XYZ file of C-alpha atoms in Angstrom:
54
model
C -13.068 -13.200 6.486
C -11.271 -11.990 3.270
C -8.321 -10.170 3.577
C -8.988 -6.218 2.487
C -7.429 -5.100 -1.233
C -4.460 -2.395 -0.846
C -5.292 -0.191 -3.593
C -2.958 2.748 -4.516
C -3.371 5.534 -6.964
C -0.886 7.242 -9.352
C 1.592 9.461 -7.111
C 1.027 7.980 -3.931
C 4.286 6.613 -2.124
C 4.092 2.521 -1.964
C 3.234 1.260 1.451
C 3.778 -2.673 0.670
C 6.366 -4.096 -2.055
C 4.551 -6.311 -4.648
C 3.054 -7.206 -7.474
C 0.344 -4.416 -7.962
C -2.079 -4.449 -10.934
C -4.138 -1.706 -12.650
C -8.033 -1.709 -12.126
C -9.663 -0.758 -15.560
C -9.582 -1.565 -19.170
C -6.089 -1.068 -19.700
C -4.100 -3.687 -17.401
C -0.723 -4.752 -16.405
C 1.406 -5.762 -13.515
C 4.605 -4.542 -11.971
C 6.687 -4.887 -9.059
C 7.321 -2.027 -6.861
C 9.301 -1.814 -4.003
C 7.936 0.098 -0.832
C 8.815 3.502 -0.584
C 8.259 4.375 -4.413
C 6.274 6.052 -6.069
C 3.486 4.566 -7.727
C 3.556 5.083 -11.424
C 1.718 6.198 -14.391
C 0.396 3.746 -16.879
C -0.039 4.742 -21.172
C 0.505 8.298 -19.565
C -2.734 8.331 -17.569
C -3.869 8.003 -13.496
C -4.909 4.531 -12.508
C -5.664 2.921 -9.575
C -3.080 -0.040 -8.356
C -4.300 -2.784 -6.536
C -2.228 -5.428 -4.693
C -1.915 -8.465 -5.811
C 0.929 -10.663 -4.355
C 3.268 -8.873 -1.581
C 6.682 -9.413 -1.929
């Protein structure tokens, strides 16, 4: 069984430190630390999806 995606939106306090990426057509990836706040990207919402915990 595959392990369920964290996904986090814009605002939202971390819940897992990690490498998170942005879903849509504008992409990166960061590291945030758990208990932050989950940032903005090019000044808009996105949705952050887990990628490697750490």
């Amino acid at each position: 069984m595959e392990d369920q995606k964290i996904t986090l939106v814009t605002g939202r306090k971390c819940t897992v430190s990690g490498e998170w990426e942005t879903q849509g057509r504008l992409s990166t990836i960061i590291y945030v630390s758990k208990g932050e706040i989950m940032p903005a990207y090019c000044g808009k919402n996105v949705k952050w999806i887990l990628i490697r915990k750490g």
